[in-house]
mmCIF file of N, CA and C in Angstrom:
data_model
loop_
_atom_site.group_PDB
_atom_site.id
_atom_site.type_symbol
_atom_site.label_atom_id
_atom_site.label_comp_id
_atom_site.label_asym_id
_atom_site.label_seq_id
_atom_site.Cartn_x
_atom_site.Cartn_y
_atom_site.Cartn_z
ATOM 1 N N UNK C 1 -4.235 -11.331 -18.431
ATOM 2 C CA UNK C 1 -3.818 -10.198 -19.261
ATOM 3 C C UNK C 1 -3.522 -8.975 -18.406
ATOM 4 N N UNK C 2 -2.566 -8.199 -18.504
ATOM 5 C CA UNK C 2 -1.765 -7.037 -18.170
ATOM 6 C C UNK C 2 -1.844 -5.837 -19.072
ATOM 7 N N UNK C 3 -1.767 -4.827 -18.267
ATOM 8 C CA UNK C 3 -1.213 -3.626 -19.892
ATOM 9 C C UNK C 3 -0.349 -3.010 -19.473
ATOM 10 N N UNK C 4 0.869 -3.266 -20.085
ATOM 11 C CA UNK C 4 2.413 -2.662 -19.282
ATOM 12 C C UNK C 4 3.184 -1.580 -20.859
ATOM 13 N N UNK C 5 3.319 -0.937 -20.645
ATOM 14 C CA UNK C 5 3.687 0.284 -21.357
ATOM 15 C C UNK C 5 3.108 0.936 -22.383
ATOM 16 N N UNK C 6 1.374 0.645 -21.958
ATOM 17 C CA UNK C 6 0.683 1.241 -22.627
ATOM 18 C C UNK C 6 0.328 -0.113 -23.602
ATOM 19 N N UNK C 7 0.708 -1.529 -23.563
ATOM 20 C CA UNK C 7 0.372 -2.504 -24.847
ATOM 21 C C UNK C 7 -0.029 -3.616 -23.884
ATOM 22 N N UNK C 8 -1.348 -3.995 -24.668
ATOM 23 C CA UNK C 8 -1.785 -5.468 -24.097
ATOM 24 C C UNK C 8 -0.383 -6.548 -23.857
ATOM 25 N N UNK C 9 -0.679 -7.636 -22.778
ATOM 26 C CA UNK C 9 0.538 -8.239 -22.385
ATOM 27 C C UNK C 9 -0.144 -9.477 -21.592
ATOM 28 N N UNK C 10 0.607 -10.672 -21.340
ATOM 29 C CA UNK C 10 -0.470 -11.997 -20.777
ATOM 30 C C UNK C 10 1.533 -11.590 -19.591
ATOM 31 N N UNK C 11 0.931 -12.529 -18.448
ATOM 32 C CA UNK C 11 1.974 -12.806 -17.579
ATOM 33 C C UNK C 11 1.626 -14.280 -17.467
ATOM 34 N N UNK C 12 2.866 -14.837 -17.246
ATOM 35 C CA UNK C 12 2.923 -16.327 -17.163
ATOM 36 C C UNK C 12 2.531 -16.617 -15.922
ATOM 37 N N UNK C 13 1.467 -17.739 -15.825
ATOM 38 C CA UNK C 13 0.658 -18.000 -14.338
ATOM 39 C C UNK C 13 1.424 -18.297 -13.292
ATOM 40 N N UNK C 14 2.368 -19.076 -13.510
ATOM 41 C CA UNK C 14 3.367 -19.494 -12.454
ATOM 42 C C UNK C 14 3.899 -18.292 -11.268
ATOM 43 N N UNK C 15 3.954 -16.985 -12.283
ATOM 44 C CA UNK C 15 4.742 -15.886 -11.680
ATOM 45 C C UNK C 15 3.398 -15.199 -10.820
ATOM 46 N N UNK C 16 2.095 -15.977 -10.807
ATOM 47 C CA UNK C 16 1.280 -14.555 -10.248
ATOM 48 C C UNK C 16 0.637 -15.324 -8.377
ATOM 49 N N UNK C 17 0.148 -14.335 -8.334
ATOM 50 C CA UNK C 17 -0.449 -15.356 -6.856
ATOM 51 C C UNK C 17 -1.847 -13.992 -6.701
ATOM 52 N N UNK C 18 -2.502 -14.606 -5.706
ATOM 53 C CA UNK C 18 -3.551 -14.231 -5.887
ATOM 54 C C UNK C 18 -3.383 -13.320 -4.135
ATOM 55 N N UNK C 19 -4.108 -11.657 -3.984
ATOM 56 C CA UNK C 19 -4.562 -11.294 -3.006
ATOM 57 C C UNK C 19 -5.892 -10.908 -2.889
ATOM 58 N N UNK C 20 -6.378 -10.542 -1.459
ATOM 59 C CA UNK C 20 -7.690 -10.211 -1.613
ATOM 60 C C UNK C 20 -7.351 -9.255 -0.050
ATOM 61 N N UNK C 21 -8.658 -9.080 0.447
ATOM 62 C CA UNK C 21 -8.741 -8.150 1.519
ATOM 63 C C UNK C 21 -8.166 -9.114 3.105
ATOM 64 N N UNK C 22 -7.645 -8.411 3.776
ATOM 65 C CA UNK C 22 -6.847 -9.015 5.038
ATOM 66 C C UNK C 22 -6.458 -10.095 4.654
ATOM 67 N N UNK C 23 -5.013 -9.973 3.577
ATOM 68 C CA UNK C 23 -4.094 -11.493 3.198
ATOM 69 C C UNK C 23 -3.020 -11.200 3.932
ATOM 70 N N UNK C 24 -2.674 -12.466 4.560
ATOM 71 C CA UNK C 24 -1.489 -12.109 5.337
ATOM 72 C C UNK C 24 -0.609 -12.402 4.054
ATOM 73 N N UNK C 25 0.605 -11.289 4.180
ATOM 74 C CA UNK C 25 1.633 -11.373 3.273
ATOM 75 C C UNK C 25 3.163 -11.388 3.482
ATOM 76 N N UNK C 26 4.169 -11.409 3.050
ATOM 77 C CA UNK C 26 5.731 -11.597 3.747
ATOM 78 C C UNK C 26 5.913 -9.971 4.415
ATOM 79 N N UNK C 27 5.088 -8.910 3.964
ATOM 80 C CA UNK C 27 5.262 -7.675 4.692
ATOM 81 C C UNK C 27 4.370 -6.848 5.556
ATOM 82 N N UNK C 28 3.543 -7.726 5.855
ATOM 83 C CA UNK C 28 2.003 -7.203 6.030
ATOM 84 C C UNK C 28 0.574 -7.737 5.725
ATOM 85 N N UNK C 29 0.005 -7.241 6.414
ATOM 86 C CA UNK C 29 -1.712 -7.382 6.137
ATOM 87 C C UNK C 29 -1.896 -6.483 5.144
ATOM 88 N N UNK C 30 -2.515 -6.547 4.046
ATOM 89 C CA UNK C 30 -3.599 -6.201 3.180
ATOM 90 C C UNK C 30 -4.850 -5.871 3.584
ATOM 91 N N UNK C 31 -4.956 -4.642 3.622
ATOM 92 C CA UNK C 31 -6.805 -4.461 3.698
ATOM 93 C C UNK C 31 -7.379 -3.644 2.900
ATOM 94 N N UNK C 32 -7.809 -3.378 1.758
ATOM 95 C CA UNK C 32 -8.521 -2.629 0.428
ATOM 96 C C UNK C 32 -8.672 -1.985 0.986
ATOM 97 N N UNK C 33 -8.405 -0.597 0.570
ATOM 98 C CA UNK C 33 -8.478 1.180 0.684
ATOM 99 C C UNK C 33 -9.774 1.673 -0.263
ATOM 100 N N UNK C 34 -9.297 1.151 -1.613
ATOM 101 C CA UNK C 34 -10.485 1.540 -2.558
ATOM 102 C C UNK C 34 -9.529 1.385 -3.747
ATOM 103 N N UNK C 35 -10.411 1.982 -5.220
ATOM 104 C CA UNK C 35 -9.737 1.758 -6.119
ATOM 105 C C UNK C 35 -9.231 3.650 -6.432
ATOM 106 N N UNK C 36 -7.968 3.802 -6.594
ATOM 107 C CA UNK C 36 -7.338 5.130 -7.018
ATOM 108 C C UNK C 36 -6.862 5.417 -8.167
ATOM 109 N N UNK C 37 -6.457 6.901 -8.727
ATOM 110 C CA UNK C 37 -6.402 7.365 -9.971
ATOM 111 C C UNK C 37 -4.899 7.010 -9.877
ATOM 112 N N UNK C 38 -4.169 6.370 -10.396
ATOM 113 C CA UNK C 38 -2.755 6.537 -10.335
ATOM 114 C C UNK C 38 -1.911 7.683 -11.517
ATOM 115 N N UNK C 39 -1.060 8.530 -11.108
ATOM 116 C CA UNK C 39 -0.210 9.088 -12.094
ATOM 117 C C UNK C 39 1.083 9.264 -11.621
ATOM 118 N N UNK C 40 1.930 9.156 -12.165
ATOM 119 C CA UNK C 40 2.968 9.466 -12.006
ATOM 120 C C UNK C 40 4.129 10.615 -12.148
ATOM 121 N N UNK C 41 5.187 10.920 -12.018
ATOM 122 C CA UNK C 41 5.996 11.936 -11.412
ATOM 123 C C UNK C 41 7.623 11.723 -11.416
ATOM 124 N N UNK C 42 8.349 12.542 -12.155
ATOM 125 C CA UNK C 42 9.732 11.760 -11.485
ATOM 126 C C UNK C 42 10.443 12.983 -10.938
ATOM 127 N N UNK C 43 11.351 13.413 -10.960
ATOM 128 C CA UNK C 43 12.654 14.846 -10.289
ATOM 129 C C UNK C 43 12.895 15.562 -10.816
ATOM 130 N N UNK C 44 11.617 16.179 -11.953
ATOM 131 C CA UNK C 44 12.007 17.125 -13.226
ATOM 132 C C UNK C 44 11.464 18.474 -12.736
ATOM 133 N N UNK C 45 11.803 19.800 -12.833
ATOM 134 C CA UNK C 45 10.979 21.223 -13.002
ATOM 135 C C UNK C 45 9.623 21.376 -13.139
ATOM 136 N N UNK C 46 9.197 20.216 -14.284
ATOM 137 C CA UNK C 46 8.148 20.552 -14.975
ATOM 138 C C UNK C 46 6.609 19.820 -14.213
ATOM 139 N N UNK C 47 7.555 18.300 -13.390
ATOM 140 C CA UNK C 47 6.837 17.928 -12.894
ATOM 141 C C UNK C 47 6.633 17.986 -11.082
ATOM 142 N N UNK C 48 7.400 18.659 -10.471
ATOM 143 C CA UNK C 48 7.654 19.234 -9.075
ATOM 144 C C UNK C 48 7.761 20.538 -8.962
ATOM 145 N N UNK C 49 8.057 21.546 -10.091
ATOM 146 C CA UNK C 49 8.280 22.804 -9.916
ATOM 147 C C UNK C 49 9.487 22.781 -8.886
ATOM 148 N N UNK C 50 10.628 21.618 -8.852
ATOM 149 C CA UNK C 50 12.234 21.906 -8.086
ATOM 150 C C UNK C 50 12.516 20.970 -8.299
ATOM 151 N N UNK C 51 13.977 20.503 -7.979
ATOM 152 C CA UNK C 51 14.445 19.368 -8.871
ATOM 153 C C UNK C 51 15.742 18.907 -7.359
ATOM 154 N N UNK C 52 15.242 19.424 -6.234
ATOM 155 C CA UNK C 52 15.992 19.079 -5.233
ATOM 156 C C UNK C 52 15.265 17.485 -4.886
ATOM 157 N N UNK C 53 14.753 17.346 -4.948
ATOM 158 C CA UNK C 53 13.750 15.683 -4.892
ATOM 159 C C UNK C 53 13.634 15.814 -3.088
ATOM 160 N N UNK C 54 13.368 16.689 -2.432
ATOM 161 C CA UNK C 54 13.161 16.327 -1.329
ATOM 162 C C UNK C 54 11.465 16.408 -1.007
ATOM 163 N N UNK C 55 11.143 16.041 -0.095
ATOM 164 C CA UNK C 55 9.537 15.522 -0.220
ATOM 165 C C UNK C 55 9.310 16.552 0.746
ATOM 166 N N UNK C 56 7.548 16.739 1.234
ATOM 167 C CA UNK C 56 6.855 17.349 2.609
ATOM 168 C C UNK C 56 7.228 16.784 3.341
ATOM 169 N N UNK C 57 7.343 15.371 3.371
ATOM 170 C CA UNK C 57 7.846 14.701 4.741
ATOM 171 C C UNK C 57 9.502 15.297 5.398
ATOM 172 N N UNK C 58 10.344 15.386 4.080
ATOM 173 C CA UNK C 58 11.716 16.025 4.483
ATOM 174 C C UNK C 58 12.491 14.476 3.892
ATOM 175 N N UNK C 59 12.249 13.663 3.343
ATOM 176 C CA UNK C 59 12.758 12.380 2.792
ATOM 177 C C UNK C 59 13.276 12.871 1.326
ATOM 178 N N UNK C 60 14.269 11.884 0.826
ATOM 179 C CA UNK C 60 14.864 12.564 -0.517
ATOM 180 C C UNK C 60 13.856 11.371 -1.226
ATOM 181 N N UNK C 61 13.006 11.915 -1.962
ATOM 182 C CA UNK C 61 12.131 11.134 -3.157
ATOM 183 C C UNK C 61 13.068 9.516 -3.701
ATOM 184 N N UNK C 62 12.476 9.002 -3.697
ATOM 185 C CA UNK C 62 13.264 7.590 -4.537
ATOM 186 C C UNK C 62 12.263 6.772 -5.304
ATOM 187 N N UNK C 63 12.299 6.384 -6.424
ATOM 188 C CA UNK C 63 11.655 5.663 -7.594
ATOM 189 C C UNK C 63 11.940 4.388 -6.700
ATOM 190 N N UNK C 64 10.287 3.991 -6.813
ATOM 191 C CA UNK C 64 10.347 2.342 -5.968
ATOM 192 C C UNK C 64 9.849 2.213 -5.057
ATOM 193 N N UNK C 65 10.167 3.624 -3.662
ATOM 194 C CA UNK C 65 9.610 3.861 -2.665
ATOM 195 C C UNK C 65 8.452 4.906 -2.561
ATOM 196 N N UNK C 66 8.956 6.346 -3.167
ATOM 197 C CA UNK C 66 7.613 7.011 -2.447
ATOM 198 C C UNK C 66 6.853 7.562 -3.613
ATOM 199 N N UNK C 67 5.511 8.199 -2.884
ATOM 200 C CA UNK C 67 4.267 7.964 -3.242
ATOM 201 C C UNK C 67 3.816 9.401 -2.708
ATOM 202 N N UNK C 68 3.142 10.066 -3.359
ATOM 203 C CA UNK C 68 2.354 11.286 -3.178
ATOM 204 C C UNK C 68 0.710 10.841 -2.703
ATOM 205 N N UNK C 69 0.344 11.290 -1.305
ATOM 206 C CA UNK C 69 -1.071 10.701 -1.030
ATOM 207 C C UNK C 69 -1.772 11.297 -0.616
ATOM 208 N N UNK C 70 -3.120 11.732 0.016
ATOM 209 C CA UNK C 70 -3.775 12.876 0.660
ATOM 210 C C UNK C 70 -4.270 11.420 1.806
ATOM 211 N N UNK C 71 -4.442 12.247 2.925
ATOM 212 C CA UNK C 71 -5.522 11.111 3.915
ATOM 213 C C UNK C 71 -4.648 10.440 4.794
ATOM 214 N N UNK C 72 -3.445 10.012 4.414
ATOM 215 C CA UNK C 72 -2.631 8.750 5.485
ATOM 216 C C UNK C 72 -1.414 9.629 6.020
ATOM 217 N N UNK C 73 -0.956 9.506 6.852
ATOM 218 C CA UNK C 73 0.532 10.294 7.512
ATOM 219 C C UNK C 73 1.607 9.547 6.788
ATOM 220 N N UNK C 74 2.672 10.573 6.912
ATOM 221 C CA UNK C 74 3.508 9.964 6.315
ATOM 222 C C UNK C 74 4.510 8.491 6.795
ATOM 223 N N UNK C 75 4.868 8.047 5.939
ATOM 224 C CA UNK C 75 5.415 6.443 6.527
ATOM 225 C C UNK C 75 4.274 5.312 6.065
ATOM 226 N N UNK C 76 3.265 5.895 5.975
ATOM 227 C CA UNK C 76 2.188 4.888 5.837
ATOM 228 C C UNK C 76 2.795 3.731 4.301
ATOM 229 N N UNK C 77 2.551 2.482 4.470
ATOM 230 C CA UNK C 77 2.720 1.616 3.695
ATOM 231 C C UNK C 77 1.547 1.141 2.905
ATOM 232 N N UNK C 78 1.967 0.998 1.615
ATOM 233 C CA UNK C 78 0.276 0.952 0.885
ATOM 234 C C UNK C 78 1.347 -0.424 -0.158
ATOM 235 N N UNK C 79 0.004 -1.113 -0.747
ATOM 236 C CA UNK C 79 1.024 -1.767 -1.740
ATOM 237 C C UNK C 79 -0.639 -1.331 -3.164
ATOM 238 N N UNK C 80 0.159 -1.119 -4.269
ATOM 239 C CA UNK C 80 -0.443 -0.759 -5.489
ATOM 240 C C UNK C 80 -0.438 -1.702 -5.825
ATOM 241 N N UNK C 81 -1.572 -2.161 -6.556
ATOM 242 C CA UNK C 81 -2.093 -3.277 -7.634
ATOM 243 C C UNK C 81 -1.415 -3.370 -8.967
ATOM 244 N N UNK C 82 -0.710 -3.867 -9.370
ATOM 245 C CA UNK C 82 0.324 -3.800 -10.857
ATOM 246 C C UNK C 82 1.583 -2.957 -10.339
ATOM 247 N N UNK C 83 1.964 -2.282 -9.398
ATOM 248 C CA UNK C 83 2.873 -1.981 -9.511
ATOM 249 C C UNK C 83 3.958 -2.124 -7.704
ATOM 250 N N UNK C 84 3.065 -2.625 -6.787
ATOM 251 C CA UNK C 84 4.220 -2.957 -5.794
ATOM 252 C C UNK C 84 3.709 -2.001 -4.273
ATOM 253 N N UNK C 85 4.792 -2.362 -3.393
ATOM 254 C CA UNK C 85 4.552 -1.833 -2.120
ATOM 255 C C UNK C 85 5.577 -0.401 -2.322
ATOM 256 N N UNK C 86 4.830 0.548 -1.715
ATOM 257 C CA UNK C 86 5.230 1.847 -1.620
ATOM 258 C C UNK C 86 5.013 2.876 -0.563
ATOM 259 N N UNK C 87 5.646 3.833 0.340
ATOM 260 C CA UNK C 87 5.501 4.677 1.141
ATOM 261 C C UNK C 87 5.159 6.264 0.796
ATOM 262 N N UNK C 88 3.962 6.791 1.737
ATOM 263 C CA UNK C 88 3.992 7.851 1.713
ATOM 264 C C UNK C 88 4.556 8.376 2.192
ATOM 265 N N UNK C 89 5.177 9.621 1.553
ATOM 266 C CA UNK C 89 5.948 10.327 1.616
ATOM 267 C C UNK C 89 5.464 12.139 1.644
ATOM 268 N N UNK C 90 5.202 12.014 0.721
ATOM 269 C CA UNK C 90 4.436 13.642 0.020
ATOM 270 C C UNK C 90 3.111 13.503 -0.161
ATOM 271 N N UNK C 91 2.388 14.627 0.262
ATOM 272 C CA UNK C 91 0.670 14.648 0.178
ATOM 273 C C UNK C 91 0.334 15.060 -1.428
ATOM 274 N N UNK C 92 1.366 15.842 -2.321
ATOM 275 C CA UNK C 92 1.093 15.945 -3.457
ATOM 276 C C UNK C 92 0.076 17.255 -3.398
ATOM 277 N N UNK C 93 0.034 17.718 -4.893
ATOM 278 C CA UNK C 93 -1.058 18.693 -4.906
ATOM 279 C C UNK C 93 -2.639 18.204 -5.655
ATOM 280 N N UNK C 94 -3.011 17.538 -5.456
ATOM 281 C CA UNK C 94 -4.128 16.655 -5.650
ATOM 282 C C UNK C 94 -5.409 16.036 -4.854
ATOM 283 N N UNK C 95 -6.517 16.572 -5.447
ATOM 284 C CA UNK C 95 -7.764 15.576 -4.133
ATOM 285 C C UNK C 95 -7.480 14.202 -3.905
ATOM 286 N N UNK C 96 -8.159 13.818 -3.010
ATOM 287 C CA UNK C 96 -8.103 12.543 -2.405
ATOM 288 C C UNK C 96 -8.386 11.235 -3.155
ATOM 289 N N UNK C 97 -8.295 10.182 -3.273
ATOM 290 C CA UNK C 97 -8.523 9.138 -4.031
ATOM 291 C C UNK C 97 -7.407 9.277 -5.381
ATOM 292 N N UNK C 98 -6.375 9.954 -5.069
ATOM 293 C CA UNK C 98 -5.101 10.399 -6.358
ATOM 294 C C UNK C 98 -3.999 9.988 -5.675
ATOM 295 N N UNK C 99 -2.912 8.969 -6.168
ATOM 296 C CA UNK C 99 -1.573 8.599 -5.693
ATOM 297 C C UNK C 99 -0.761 8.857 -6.799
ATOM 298 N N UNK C 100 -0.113 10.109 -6.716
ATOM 299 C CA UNK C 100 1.276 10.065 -7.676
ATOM 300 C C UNK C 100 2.561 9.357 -7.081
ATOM 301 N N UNK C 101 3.109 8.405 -8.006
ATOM 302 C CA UNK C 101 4.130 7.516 -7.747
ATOM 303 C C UNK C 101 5.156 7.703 -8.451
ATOM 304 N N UNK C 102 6.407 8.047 -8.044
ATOM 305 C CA UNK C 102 7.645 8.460 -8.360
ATOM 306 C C UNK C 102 8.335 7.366 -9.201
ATOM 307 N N UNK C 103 8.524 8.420 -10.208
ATOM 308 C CA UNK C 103 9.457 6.976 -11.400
ATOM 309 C C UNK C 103 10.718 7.653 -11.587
ATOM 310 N N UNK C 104 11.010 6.903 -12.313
ATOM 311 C CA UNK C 104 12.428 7.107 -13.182
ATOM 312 C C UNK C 104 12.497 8.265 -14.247
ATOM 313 N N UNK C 105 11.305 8.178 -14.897
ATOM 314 C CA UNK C 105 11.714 9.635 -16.189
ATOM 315 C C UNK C 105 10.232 9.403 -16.712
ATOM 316 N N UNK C 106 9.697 10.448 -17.263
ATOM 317 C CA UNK C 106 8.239 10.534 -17.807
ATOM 318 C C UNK C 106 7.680 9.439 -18.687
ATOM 319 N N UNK C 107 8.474 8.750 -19.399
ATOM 320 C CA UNK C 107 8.281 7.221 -20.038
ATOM 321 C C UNK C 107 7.237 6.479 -18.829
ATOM 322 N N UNK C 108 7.858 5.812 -17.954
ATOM 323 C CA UNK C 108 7.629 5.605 -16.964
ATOM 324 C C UNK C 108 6.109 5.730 -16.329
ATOM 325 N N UNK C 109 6.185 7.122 -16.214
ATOM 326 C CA UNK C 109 5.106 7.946 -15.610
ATOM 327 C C UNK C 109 3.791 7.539 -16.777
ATOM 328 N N UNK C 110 3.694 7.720 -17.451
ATOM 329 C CA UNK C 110 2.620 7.794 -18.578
ATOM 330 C C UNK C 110 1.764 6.405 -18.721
ATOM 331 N N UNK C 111 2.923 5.388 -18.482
ATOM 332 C CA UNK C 111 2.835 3.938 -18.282
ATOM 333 C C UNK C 111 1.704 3.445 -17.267
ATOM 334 N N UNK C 112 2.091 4.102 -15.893
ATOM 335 C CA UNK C 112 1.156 3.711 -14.899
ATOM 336 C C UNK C 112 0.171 4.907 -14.848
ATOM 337 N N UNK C 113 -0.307 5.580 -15.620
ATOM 338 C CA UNK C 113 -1.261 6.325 -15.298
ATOM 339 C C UNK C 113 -2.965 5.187 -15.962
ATOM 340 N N UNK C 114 -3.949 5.404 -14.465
ATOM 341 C CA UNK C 114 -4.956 4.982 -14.848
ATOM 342 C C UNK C 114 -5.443 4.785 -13.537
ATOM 343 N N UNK C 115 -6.030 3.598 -13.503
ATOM 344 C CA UNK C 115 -7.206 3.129 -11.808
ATOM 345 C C UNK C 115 -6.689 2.039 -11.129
ATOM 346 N N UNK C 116 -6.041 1.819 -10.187
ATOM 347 C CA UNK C 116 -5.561 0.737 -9.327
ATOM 348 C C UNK C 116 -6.257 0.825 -8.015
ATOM 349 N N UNK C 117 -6.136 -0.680 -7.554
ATOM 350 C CA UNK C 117 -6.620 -1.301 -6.340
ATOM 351 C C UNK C 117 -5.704 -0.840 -5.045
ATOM 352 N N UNK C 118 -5.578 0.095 -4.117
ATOM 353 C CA UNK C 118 -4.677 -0.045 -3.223
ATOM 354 C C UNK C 118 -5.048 -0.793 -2.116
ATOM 355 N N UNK C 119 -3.781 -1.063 -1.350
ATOM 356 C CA UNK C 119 -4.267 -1.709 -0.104
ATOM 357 C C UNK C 119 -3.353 -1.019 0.792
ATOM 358 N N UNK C 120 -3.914 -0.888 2.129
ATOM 359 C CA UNK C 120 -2.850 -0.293 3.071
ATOM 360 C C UNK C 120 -2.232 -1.405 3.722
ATOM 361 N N UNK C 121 -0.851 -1.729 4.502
ATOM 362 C CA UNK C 121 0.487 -2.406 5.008
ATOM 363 C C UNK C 121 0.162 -1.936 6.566
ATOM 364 N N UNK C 122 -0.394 -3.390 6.699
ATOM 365 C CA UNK C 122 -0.227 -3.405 8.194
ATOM 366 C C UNK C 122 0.699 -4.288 9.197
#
């Protein structure tokens, strides 16, 4: 069982595979960080206070790739639990153990807000 846009959901077994701590994977090692608050963010005023989408790092923001983080330099590769491999980019305005992840439009955003497993990409 899954919860994908806010509604209970089963995924078909075939499609899943299993990780754990130091899995070798097609992009990397896996090694558990901890579990984090996830929220999300997309290129609006309301939610950047500017709507140029360029990051702290100096990268233009992209839904898919970057990730708001405190603690890791930027470039760092993390992959999120339910939602995929992603780069830091922006430290965000947030304490530590908080990853805002760049979406598409506030739909989106609301969706993945909650507690995920990260792992850092080695």
């Amino acid at each position: 069982p899954i919860v994908y846009n806010g509604k209970n959901a089963f995924v078909y077994s075939k499609y899943l595979t299993t990780t754990s701590n130091n899995t070798n994977t097609d992009t990397g090692t896996l090694t558990y960080i901890g579990t984090y608050r996830t929220t999300g963010y997309d290129i609006c005023y309301s939610c950047c206070g500017k709507v140029d989408g360029i990051t702290a790092s100096g990268t233009r923001a992209t839904p898919g790739r970057t990730v708001a983080m405190k603690g890791y330099p930027y470039g760092t590769r993390i992959y999120i639990e339910g939602i995929g491999y992603r780069t830091v980019e922006d430290t965000g305005g947030f304490k530590r153990n908080a990853i805002d992840i760049l979406c598409n439009n506030h739909s989106e955003c609301y969706a993945i807000t909650g507690y995920r497993k990260v792992y850092l990409v080695k």
